[in-house]
Coordinates of C-alpha atoms and ligand atoms in Angstrom, one line a residue:
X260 CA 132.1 96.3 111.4
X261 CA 135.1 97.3 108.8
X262 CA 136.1 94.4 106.7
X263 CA 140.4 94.7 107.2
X264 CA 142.3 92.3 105.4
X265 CA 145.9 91.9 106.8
X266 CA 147.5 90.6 103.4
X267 CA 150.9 89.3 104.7
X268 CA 151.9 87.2 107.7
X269 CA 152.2 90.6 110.4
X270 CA 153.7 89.9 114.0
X271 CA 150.6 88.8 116.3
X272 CA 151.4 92.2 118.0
X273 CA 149.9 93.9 115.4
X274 CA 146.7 91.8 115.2
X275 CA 146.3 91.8 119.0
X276 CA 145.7 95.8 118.5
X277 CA 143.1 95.3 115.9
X278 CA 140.9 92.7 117.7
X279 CA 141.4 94.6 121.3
X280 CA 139.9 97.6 119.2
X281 CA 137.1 94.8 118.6
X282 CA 137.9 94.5 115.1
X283 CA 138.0 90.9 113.6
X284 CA 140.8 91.1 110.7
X285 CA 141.0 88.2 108.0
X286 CA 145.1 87.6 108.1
X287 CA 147.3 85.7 106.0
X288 CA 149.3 83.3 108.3
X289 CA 151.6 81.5 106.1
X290 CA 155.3 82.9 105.6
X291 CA 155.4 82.2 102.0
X292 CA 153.4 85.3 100.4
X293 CA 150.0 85.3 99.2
X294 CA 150.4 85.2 95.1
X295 CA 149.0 88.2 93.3
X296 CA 145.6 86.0 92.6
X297 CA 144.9 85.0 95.5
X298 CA 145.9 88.5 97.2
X299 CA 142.8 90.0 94.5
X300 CA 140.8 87.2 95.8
X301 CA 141.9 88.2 99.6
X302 CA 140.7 91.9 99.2
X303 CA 137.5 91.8 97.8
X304 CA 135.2 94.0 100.1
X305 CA 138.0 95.4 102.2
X306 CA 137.6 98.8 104.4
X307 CA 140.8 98.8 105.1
X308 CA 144.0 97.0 103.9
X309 CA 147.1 96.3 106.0
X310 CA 150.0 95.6 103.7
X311 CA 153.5 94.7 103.5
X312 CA 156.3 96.5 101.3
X313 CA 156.1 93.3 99.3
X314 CA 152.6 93.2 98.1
X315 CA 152.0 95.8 95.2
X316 CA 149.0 98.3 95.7
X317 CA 147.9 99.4 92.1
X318 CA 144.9 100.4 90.1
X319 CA 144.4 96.8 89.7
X320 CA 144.2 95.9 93.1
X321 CA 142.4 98.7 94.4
X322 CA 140.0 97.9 91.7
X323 CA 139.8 94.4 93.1
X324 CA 139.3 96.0 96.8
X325 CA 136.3 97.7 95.6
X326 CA 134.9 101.2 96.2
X327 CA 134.4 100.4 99.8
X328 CA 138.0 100.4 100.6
X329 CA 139.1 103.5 102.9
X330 CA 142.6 103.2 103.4
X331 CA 146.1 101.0 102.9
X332 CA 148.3 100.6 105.8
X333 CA 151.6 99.8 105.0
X334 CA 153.9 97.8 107.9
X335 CA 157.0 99.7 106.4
X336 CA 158.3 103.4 106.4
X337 CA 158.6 103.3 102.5
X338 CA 155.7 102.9 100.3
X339 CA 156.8 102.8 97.1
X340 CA 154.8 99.4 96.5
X341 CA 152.2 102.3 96.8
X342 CA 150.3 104.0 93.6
X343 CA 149.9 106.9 96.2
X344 CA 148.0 109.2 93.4
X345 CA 145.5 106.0 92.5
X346 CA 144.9 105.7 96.1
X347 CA 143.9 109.4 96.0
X348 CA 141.9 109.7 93.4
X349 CA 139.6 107.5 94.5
X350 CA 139.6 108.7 98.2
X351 CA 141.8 106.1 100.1
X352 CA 143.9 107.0 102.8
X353 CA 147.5 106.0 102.8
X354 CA 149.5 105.3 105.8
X355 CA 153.3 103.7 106.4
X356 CA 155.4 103.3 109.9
X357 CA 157.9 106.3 110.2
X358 CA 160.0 106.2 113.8
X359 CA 159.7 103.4 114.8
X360 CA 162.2 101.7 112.7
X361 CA 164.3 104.5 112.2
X362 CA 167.4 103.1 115.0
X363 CA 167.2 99.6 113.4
X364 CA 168.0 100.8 110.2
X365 CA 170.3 103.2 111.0
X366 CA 172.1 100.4 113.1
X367 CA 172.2 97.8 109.8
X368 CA 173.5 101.2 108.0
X369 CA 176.5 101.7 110.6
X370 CA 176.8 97.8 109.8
X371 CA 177.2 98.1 106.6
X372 CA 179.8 100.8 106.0
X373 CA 181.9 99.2 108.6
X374 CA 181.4 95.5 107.2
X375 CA 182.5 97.0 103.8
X376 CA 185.4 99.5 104.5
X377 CA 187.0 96.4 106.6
X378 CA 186.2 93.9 104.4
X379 CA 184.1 91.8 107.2
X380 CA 182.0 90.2 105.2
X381 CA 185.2 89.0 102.8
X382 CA 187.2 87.9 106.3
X383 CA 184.1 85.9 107.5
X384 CA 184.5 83.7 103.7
X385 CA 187.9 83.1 103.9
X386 CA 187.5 81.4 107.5
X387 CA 184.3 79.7 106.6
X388 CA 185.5 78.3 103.5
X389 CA 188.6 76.6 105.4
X390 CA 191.0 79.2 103.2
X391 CA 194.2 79.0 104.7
X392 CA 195.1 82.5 105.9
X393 CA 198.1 83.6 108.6
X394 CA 198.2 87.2 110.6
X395 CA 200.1 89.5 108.3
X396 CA 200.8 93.4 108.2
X397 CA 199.7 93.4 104.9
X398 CA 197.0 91.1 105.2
X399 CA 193.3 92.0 104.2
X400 CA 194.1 95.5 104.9
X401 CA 190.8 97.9 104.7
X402 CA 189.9 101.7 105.4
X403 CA 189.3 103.3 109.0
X404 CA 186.6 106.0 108.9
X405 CA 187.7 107.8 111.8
X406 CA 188.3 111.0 110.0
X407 CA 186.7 110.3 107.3
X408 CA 183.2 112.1 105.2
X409 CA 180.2 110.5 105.2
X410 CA 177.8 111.8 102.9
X411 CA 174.1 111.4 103.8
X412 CA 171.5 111.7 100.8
X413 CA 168.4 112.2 102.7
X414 CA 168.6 113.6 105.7
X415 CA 165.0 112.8 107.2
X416 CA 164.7 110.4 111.1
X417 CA 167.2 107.6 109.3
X418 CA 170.0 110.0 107.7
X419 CA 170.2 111.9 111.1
X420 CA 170.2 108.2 112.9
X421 CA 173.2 107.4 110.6
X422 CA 174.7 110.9 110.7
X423 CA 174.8 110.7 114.5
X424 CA 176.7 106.9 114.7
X425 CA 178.8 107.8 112.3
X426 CA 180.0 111.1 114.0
X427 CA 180.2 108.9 116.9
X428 CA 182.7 107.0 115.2
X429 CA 184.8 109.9 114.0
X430 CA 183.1 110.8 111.0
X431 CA 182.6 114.0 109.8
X432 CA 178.7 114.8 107.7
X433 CA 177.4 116.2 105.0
X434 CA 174.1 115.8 103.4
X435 CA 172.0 116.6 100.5
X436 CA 168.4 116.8 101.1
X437 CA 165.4 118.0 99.6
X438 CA 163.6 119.3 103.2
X439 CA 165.3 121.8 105.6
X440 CA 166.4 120.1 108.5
X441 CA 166.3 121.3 112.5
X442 CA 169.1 123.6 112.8
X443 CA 170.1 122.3 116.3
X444 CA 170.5 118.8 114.9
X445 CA 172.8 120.2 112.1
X446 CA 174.6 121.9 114.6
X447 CA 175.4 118.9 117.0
X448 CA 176.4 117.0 114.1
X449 CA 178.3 119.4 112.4
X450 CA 176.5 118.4 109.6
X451 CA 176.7 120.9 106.2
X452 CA 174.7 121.1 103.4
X453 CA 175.7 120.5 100.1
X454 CA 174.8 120.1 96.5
X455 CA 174.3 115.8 95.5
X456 CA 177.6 116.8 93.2
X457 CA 179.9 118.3 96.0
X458 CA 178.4 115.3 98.4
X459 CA 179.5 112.8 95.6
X460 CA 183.2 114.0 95.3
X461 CA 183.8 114.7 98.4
X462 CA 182.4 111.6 100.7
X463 CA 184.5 108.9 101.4
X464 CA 181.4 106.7 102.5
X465 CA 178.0 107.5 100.8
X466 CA 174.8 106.0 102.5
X467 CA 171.7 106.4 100.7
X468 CA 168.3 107.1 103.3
X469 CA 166.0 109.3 100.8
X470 CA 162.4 107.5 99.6
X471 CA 162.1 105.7 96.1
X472 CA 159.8 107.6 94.4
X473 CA 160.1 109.0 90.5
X474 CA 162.4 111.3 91.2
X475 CA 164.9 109.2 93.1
X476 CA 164.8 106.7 90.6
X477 CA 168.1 105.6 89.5
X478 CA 169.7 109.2 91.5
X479 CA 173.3 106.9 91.5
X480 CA 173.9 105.8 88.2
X481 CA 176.6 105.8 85.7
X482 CA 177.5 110.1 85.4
X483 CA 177.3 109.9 89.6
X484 CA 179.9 106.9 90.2
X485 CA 182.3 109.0 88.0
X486 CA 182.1 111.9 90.3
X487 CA 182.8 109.7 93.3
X488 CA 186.4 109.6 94.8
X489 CA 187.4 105.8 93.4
X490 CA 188.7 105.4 97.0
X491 CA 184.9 105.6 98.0
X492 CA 182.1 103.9 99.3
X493 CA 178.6 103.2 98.6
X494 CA 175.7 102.2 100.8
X495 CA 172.4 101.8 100.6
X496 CA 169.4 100.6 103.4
X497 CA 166.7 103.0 101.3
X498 CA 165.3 100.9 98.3
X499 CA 167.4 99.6 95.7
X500 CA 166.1 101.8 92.6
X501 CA 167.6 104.3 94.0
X502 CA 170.8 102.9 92.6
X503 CA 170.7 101.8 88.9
X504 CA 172.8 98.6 89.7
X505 CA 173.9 97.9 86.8
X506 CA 175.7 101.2 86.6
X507 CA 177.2 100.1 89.9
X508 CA 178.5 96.8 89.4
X509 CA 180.2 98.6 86.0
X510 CA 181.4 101.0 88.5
X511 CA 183.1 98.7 90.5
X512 CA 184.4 96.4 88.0
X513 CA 185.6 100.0 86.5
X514 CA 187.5 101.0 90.0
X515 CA 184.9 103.8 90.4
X516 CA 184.8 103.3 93.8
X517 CA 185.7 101.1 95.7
X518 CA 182.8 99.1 97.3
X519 CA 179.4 98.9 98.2
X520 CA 177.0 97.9 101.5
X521 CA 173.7 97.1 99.8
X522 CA 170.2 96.0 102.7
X523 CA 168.2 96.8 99.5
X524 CA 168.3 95.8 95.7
X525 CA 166.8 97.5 92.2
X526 CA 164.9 94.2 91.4
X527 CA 164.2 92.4 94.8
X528 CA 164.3 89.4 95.7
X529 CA 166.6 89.4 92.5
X530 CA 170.2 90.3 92.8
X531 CA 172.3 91.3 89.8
X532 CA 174.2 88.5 89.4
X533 CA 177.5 90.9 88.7
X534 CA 177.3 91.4 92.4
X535 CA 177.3 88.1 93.4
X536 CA 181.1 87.2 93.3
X537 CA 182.5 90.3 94.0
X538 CA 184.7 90.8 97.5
X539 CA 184.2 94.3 97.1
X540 CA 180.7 94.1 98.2
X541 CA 178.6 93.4 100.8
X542 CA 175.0 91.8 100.5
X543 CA 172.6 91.4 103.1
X544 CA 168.4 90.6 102.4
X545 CA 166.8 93.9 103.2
X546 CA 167.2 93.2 107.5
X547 CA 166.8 97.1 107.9
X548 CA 163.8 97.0 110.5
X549 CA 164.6 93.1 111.2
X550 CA 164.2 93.1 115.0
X551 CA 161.9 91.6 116.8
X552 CA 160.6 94.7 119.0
X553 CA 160.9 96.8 115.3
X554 CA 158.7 94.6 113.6
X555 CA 156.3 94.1 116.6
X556 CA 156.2 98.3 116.4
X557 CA 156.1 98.6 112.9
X558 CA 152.6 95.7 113.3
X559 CA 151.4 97.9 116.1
X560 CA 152.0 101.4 114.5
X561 CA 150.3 100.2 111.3
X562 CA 147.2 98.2 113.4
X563 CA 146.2 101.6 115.2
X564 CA 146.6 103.5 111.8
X565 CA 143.7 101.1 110.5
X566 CA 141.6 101.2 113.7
X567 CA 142.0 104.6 113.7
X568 CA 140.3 105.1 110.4
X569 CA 137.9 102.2 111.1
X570 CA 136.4 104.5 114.0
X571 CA 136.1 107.5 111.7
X572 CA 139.5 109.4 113.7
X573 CA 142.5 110.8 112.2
X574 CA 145.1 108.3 111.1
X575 CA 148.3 108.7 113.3
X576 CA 150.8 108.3 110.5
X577 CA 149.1 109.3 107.0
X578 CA 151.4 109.5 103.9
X579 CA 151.1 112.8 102.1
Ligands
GLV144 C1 161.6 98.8 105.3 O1 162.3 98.7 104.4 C2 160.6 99.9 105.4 O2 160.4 100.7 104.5 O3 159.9 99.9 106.5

């Protein structure tokens, strides 16, 4: 039988698939993560690993898997924890959770833009901090986005998500995107294509939903902030280096733009402490896929990638 080591604590949906498929995981059931030496203790001898977006998969840790291993199922939609070409090159199989999170995330994204273009987040301290505060016509005025641009960078199952709440809302879309998207869609969403420098200057809200890889890193930075309007928006539920985050709190110190929604954050669990006291931003710890059912279908979708490959089929969700 395959060895599969579940290295993070995974909703018991997930390991209810593995043992129906008669497969007898070793999990990690505490909440606080496995440290790095215990996680190359942990995966000595694995067939197949079922990881979290936490947990690092390198040379170094497929080294300490052994030649045996087969594959690396990641419980997330991103896998830039991933060293995709290592796993190649020595044969294993990649696999991550696209779909099923993609309305979650594109919820916490709607979230966001509205929590930071009407200044909820700031509202919610002044009340909770006992601030004394009175109904004015002037008071803690934000920015409607009825009428407004969003600009999607990365218009894969998320963008689109966003694209289409946001139109709901009154927005109008554009998008920059590597990969061709279904022309119907673009049509029912009005959506057009543009160039990442027209979508810059002319978005009022930018929402970042394109994968952390080497050539996303740091795609907002310092020369993109500038060609931003400074009445303008930035949000990101992707990953965080995406964004080079210093660049944006100098941005917004700078009255680049003029906020930012960030799920996601360039050194995780770390925040840049220029962030931290700013009312022009809003800061939430990466909930993207945080619902219950997600996280239970994320578990599930991840489990019957590794029984697939445990029983020699296809996996249902490979990377690449
Ligand atoms: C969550 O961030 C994911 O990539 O699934």
């Amino acid at each position: 039988m395959s060895k599969i080591v579940v290295t993070g604590k995974i909703p018991n949906a997930g390991l209810e698939v593995l043992r129906k498929a008669g497969l007898n995981p070793q999990a990690w059931s505490q909440d606080v993560a496995m440290s790095r030496e215990e996680l190359l203790k942990q995966v000595q001898g694995a067939e197949i690993l079922v990881t979290l977006l936490t947990e690092k998969v390198d040379s170094e840790l497929l080294d300490a898997a052994g030649s045996q291993l087969k594959a690396v199922c990641n419980v997330a939609v991103g896998y830039n924890n991933i060293d995709v070409a290592a796993c190649k090159s020595r044969g294993v199989t990649v696999t991550n959770t696209p779909g099923v999170l993609t309305d979650a995330t594109a919820d916490i994204a709607l979230a966001l833009i509205l929590m930071v273009t009407r200044r909820l987040a700031e509202g919610e301290r002044v009340i909770r901090s006992k601030t004394p505060w009175q109904w004015g016509m002037h008071y803690m005025l934000g920015t409607g986005i009825t009428n407004r641009v969003l600009g999607v960078i990365g218009m894969g199952a998320i963008g689109i998500a966003t694209a289409r709440r946001a139109k709901a809302c009154g927005m109008s879309v554009i998008y920059y995107s590597r990969s061709e998207i279904d022309s119907k869609i673009a049509d029912d969403l009005g959506a057009r294509k543009v160039s990442l420098d027209d979508l810059l200057s002319e978005s009022d809200v930018v929402s970042i939903h394109c994968p952390s890889n080497e050539s996303t890193h740091h795609l907002i930075g310092a020369p993109q902030f500038k060609k931003m309007k400074p009445t303008a928006f930035l949000v990101n539920t992707a990953r965080g280096p995406i964004v080079d985050e210093q660049a944006l709190v100098d941005a917004l110190k700078a009255k680049e733009i003029a906020g930012a929604g960030l799920d996601v954050f360039e050194f995780e669990p770390k925040i840049n402490e220029g962030l931290l006291d700013r009312d022009d931003v809003v800061l939430i710890p990466h909930l993207g896929s945080a619902t219950t059912e997600t996280r239970d279908a994320m578990a599930m979708l991840a489990a019957n990638n590794a029984v697939a490959i445990s029983k020699g089929r296809s996996p249902l969700t490979p990377v690449g």
